[in-house]
PDB file of N, CA and C in Angstrom:
ATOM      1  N   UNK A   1       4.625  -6.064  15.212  1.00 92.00           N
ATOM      2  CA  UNK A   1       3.567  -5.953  16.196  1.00 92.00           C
ATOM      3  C   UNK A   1       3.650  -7.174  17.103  1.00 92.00           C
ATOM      4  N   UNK A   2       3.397  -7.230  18.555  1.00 94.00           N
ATOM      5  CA  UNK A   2       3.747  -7.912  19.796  1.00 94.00           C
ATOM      6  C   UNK A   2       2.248  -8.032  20.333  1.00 94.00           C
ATOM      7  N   UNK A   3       2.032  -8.821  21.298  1.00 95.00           N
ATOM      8  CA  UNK A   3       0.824  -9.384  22.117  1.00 95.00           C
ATOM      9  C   UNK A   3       1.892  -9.017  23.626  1.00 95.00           C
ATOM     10  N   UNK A   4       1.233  -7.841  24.400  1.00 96.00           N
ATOM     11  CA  UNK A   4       1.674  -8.223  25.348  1.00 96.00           C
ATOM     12  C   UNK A   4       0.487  -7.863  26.888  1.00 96.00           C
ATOM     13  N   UNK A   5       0.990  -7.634  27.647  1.00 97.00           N
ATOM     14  CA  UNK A   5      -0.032  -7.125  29.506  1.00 97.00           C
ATOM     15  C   UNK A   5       0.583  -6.029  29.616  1.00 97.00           C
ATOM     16  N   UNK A   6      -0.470  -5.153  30.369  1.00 98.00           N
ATOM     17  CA  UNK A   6      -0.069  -4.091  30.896  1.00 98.00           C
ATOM     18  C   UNK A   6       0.630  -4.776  32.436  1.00 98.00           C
ATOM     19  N   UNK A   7       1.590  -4.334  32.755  1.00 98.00           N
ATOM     20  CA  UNK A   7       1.681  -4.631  34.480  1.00 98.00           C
ATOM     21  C   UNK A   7       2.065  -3.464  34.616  1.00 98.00           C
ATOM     22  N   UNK A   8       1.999  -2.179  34.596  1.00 98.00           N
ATOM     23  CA  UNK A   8       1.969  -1.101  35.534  1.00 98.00           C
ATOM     24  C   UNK A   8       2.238   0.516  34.582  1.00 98.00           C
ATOM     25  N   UNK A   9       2.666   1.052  35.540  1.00 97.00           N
ATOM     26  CA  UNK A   9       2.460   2.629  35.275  1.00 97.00           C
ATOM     27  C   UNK A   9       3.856   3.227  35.031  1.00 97.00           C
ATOM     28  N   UNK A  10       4.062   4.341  34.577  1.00 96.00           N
ATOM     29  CA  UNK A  10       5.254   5.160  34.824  1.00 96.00           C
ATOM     30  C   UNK A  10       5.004   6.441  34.689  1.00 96.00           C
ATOM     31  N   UNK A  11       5.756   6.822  35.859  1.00 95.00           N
ATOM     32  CA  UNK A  11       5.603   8.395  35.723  1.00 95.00           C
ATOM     33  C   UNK A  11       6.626   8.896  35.590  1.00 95.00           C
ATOM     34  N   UNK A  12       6.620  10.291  34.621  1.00 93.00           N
ATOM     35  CA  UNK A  12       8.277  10.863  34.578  1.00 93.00           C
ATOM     36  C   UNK A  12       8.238  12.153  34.348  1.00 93.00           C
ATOM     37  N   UNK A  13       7.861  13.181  35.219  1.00 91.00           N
ATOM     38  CA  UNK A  13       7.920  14.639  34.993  1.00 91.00           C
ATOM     39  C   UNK A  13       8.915  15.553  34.353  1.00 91.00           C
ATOM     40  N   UNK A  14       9.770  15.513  34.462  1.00 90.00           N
ATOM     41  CA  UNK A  14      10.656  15.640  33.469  1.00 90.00           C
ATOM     42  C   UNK A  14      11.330  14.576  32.816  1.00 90.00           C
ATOM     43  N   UNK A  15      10.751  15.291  31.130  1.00 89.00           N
ATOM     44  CA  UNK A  15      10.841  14.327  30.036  1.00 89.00           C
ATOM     45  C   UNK A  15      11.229  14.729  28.945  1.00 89.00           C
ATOM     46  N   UNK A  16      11.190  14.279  27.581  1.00 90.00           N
ATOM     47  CA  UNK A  16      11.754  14.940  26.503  1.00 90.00           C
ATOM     48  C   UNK A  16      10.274  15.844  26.219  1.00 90.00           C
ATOM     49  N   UNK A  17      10.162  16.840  25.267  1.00 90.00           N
ATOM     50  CA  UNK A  17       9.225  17.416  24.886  1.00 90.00           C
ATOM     51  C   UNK A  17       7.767  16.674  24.312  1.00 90.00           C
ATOM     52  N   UNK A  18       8.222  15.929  23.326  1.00 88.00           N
ATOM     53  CA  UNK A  18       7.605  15.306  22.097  1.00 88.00           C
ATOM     54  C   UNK A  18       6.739  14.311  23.457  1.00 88.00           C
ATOM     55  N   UNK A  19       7.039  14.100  24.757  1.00 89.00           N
ATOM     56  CA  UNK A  19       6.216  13.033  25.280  1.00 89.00           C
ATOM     57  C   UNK A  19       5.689  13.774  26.284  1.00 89.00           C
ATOM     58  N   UNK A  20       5.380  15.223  25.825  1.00 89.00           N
ATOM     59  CA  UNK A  20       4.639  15.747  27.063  1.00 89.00           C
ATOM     60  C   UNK A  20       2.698  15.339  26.695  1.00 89.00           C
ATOM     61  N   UNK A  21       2.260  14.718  27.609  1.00 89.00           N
ATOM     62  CA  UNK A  21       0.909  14.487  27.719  1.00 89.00           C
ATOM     63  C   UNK A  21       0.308  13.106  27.414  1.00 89.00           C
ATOM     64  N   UNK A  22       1.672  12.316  27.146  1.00 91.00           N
ATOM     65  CA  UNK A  22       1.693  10.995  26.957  1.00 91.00           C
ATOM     66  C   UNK A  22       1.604  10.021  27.991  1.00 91.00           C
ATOM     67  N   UNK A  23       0.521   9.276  28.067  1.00 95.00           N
ATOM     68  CA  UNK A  23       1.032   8.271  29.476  1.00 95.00           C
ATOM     69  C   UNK A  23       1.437   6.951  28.665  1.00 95.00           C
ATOM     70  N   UNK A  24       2.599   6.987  29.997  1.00 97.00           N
ATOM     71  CA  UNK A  24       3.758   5.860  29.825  1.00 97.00           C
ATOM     72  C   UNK A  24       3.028   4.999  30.476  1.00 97.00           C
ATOM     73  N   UNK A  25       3.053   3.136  30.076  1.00 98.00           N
ATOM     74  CA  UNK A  25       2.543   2.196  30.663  1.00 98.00           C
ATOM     75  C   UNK A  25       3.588   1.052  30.074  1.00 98.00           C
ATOM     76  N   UNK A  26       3.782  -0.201  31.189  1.00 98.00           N
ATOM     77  CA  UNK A  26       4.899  -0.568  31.301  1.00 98.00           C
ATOM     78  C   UNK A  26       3.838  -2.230  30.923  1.00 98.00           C
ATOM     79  N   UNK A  27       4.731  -2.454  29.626  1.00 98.00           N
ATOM     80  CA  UNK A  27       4.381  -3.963  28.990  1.00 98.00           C
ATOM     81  C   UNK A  27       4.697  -5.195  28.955  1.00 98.00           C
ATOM     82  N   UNK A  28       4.591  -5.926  29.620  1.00 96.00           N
ATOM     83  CA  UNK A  28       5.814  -7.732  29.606  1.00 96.00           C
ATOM     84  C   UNK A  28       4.998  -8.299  28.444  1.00 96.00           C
ATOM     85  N   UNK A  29       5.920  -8.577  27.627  1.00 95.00           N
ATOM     86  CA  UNK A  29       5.716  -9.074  26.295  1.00 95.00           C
ATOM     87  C   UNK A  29       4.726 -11.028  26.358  1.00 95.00           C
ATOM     88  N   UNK A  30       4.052 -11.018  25.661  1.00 91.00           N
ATOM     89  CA  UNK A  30       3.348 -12.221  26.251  1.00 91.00           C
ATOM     90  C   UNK A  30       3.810 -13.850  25.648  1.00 91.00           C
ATOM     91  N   UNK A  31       4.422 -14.285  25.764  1.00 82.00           N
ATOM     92  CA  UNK A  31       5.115 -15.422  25.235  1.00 82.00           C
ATOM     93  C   UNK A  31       4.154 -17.053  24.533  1.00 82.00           C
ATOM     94  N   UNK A  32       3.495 -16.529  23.442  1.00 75.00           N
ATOM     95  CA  UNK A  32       2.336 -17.406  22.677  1.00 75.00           C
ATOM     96  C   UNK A  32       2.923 -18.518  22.061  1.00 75.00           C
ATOM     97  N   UNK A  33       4.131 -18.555  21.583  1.00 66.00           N
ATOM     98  CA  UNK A  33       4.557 -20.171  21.024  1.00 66.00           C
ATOM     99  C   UNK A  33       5.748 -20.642  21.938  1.00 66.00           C
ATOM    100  N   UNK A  34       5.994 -22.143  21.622  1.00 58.00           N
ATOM    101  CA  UNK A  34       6.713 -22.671  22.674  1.00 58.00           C
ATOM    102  C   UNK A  34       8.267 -21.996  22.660  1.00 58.00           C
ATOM    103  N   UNK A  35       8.919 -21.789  20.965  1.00 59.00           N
ATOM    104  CA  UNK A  35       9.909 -21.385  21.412  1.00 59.00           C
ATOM    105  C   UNK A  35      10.362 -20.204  21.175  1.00 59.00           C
ATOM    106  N   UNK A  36       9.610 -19.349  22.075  1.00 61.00           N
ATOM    107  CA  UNK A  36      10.398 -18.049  21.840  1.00 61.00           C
ATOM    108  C   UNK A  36      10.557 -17.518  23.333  1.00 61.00           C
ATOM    109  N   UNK A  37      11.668 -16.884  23.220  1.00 64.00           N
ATOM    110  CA  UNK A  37      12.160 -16.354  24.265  1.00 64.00           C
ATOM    111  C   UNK A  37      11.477 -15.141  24.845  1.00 64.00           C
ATOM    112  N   UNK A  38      11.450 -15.303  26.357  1.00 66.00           N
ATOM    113  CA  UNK A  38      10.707 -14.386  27.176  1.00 66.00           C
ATOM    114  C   UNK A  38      11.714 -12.760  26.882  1.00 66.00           C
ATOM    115  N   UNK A  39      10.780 -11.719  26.612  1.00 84.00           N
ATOM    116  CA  UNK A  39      11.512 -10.617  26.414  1.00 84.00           C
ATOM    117  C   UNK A  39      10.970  -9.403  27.876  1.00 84.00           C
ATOM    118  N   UNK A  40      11.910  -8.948  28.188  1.00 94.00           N
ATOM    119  CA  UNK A  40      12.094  -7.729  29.268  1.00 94.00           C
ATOM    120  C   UNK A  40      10.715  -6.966  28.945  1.00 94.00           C
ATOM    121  N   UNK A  41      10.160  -6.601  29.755  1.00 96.00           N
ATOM    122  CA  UNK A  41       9.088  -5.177  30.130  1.00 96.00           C
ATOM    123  C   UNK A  41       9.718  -4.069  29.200  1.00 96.00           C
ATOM    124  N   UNK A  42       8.876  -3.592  28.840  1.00 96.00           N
ATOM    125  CA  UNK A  42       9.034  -2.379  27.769  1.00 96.00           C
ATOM    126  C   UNK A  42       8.079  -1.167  27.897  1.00 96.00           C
ATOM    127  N   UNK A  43       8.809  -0.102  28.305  1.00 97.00           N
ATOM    128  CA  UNK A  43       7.728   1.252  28.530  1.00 97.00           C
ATOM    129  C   UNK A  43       7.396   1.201  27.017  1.00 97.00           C
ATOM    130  N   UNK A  44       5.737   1.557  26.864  1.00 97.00           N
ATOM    131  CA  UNK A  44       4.761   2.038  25.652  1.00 97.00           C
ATOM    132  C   UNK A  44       4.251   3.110  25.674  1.00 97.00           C
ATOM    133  N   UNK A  45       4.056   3.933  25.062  1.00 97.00           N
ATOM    134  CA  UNK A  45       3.175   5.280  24.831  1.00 97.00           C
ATOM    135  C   UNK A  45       1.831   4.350  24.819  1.00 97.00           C
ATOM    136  N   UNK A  46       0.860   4.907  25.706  1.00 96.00           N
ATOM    137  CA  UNK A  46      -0.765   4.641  25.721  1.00 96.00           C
ATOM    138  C   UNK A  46      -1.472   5.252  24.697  1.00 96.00           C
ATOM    139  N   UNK A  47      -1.979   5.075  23.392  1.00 92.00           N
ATOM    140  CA  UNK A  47      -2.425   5.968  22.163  1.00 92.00           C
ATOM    141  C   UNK A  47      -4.092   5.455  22.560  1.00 92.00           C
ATOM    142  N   UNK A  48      -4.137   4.357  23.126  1.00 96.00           N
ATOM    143  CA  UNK A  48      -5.582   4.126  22.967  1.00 96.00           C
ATOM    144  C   UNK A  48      -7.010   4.246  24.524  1.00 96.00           C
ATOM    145  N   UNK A  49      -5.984   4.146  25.707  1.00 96.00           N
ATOM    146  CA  UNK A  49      -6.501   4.305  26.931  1.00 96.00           C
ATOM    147  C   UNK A  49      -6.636   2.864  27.218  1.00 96.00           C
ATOM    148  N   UNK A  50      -5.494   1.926  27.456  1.00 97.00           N
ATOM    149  CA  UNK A  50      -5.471   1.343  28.042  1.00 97.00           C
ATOM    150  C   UNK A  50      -5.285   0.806  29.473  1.00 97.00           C
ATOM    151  N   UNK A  51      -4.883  -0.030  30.554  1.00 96.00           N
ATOM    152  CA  UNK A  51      -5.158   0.429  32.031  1.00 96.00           C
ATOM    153  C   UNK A  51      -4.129  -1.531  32.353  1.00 96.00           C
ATOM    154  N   UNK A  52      -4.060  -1.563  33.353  1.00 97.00           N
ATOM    155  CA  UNK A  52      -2.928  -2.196  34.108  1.00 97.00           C
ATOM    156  C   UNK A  52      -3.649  -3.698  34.379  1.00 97.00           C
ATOM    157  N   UNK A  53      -3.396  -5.006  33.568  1.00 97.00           N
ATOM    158  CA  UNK A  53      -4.192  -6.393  33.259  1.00 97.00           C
ATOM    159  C   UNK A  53      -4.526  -6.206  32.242  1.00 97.00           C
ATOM    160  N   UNK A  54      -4.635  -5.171  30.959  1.00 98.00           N
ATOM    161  CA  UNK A  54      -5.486  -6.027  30.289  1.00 98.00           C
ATOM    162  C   UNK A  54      -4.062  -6.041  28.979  1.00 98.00           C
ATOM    163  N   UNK A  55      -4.809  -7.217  28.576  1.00 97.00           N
ATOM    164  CA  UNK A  55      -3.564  -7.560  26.795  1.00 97.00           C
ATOM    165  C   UNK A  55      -3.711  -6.725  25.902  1.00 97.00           C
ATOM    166  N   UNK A  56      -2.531  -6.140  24.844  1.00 98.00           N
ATOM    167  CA  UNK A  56      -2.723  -4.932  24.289  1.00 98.00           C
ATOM    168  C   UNK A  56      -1.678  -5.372  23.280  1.00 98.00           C
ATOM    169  N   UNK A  57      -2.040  -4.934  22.052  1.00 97.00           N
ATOM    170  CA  UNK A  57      -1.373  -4.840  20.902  1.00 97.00           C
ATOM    171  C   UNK A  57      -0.213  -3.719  20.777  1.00 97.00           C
ATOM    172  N   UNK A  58       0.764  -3.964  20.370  1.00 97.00           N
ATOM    173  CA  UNK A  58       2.701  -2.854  20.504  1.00 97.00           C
ATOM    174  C   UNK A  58       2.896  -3.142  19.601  1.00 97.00           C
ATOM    175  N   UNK A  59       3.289  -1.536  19.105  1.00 96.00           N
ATOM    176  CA  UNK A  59       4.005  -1.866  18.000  1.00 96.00           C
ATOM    177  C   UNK A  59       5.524  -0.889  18.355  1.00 96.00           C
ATOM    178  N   UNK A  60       6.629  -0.789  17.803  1.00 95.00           N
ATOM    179  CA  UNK A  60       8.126  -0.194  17.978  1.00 95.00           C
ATOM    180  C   UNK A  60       8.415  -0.169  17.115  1.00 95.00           C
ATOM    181  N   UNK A  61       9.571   1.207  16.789  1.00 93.00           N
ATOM    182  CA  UNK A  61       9.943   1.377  15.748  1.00 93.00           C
ATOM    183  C   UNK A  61       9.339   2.911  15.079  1.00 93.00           C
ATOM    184  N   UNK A  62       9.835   3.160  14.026  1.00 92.00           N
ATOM    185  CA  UNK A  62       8.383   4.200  13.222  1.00 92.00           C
ATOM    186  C   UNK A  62       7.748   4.039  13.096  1.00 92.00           C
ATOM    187  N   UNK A  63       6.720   2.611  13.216  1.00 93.00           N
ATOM    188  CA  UNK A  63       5.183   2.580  13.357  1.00 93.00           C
ATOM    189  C   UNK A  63       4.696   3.466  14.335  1.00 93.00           C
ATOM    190  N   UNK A  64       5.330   3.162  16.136  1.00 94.00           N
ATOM    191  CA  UNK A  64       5.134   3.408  17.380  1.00 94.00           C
ATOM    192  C   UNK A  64       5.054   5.260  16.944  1.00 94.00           C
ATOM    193  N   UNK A  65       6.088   5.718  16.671  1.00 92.00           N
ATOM    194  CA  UNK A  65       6.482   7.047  16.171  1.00 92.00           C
ATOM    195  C   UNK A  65       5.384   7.708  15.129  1.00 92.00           C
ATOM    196  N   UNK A  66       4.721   7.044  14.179  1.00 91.00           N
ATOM    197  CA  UNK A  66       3.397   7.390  13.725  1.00 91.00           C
ATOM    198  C   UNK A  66       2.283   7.342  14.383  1.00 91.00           C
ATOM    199  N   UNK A  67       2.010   6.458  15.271  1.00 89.00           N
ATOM    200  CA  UNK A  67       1.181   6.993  16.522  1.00 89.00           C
ATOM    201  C   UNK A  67       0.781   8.046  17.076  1.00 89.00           C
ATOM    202  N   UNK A  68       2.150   8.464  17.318  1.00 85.00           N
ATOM    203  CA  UNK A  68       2.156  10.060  17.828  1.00 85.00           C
ATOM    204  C   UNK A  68       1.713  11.140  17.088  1.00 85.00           C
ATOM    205  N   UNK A  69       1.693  11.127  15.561  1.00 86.00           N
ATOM    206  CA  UNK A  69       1.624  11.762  15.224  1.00 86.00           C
ATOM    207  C   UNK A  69       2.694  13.179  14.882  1.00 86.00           C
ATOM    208  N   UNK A  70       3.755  12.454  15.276  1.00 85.00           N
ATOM    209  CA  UNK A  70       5.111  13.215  15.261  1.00 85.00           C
ATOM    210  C   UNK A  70       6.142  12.493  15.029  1.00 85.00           C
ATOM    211  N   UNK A  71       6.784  12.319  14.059  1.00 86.00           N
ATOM    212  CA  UNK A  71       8.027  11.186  13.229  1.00 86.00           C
ATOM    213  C   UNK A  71       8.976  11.385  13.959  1.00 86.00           C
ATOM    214  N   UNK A  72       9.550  12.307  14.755  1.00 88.00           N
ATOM    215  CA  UNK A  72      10.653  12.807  15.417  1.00 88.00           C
ATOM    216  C   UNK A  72      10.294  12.580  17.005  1.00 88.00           C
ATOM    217  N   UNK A  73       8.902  12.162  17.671  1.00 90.00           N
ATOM    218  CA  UNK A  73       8.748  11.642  18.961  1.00 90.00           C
ATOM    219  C   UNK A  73      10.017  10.745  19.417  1.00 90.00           C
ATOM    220  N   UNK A  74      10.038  10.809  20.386  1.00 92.00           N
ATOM    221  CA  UNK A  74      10.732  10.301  21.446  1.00 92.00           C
ATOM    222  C   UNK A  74      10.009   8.889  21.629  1.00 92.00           C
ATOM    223  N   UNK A  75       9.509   8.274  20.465  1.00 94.00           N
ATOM    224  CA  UNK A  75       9.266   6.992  21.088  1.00 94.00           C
ATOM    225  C   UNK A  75       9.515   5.796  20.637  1.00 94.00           C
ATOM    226  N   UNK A  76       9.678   4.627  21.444  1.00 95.00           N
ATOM    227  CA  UNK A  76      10.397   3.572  20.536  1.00 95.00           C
ATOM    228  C   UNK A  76       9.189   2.415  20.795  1.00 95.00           C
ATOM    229  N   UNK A  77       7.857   2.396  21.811  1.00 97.00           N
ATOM    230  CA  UNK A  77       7.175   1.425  21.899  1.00 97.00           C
ATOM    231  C   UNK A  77       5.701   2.075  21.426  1.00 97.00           C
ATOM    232  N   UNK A  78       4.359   1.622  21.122  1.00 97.00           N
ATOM    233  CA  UNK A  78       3.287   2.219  21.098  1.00 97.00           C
ATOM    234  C   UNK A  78       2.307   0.875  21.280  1.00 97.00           C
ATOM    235  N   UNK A  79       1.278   1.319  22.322  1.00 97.00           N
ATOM    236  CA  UNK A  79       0.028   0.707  22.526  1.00 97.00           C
ATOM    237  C   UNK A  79      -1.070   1.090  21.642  1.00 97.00           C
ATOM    238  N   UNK A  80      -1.435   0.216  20.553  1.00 97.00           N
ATOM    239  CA  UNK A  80      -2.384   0.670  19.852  1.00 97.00           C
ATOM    240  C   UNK A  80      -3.673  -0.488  19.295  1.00 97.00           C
ATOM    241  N   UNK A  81      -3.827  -1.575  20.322  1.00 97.00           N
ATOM    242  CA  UNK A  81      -5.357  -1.844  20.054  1.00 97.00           C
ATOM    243  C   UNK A  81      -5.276  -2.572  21.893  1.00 97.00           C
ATOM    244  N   UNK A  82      -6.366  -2.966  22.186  1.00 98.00           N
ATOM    245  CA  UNK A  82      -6.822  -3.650  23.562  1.00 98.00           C
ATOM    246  C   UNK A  82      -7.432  -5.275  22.764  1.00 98.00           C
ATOM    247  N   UNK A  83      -6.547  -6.069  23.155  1.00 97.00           N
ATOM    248  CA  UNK A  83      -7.014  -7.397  22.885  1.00 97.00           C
ATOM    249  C   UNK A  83      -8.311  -7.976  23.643  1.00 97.00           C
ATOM    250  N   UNK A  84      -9.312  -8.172  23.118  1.00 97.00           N
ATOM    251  CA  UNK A  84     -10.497  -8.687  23.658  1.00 97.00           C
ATOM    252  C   UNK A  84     -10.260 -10.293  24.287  1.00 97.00           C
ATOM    253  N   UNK A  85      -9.684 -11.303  22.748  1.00 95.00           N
ATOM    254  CA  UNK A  85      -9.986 -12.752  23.021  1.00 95.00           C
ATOM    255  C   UNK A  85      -8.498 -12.591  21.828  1.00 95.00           C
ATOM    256  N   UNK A  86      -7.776 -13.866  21.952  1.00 91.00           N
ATOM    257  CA  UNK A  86      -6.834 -14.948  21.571  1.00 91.00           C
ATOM    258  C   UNK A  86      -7.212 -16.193  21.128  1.00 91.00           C
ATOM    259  N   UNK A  87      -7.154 -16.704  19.952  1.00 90.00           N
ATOM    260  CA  UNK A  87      -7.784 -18.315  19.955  1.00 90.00           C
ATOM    261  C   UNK A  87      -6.126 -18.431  19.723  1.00 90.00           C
ATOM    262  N   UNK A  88      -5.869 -19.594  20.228  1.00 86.00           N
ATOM    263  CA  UNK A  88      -4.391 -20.370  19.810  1.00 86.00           C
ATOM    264  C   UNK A  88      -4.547 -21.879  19.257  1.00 86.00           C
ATOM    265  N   UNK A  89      -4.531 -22.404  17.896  1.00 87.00           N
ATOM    266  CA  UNK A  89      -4.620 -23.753  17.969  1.00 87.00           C
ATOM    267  C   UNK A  89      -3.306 -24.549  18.135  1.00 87.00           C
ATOM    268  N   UNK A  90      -2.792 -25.018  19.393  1.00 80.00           N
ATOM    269  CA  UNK A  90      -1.896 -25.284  20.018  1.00 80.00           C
ATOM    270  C   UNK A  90      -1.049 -26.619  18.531  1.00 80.00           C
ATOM    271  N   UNK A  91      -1.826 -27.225  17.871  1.00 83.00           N
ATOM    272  CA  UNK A  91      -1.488 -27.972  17.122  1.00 83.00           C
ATOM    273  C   UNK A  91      -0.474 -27.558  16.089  1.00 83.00           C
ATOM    274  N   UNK A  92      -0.529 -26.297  15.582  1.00 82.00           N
ATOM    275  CA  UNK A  92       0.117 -25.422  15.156  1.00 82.00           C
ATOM    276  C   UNK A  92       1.482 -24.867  15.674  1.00 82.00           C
ATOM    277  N   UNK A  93       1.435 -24.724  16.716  1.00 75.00           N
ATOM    278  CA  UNK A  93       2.395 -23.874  17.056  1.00 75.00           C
ATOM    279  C   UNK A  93       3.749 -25.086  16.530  1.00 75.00           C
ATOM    280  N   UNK A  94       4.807 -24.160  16.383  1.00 69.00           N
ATOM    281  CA  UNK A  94       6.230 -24.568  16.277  1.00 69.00           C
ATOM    282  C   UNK A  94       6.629 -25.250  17.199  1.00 69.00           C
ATOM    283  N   UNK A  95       7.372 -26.713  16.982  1.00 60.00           N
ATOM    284  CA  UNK A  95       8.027 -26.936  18.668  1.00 60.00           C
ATOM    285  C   UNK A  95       9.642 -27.201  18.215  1.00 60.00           C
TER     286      UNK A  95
END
């Protein structure tokens, strides 16, 4: 499971089956300790009704794929909580 932002939308009318009625929303992964590397935007299946700014919990893999409710979905990312608040005690983190 990942911390990341929504920054935008995707649309794709023709698609595989398993993602018909699914909205696609496009995630930049959010980079919380000093050393980890910034990772690429990642299309997510929206499971919870999330919307474009706010921070959202991903998960990938067969978790994302239990989401759906279909083990055989077409999916490799899933949005499944809306982050309210983050505390970070910076003292902690790894350097």
């Amino acid at each position: 499971m990942w911390v990341g932002k929504v920054i935008g939308t995707l649309v794709a009318t023709p698609k595989d089956d398993t993602l018909t009625g699914s909205k696609l929303l496009i995630v930049q992964p959010t980079q919380l300790g000093l050393n980890q590397g910034r990772r690429a935007p990642v299309v997510a299946v929206d499971a919870i009704g999330a919307g474009t700014g706010e921070s959202v919990l991903v998960v990938e893999g067969s978790s994302a794929r239990h989401v759906t409710g279909n083990a055989s979905a077409a999916v490799d990312a899933a949005i499944i909580g809306i982050i309210d608040n983050i505390e970070l005690d910076n003292s902690l983190l790894e350097e």
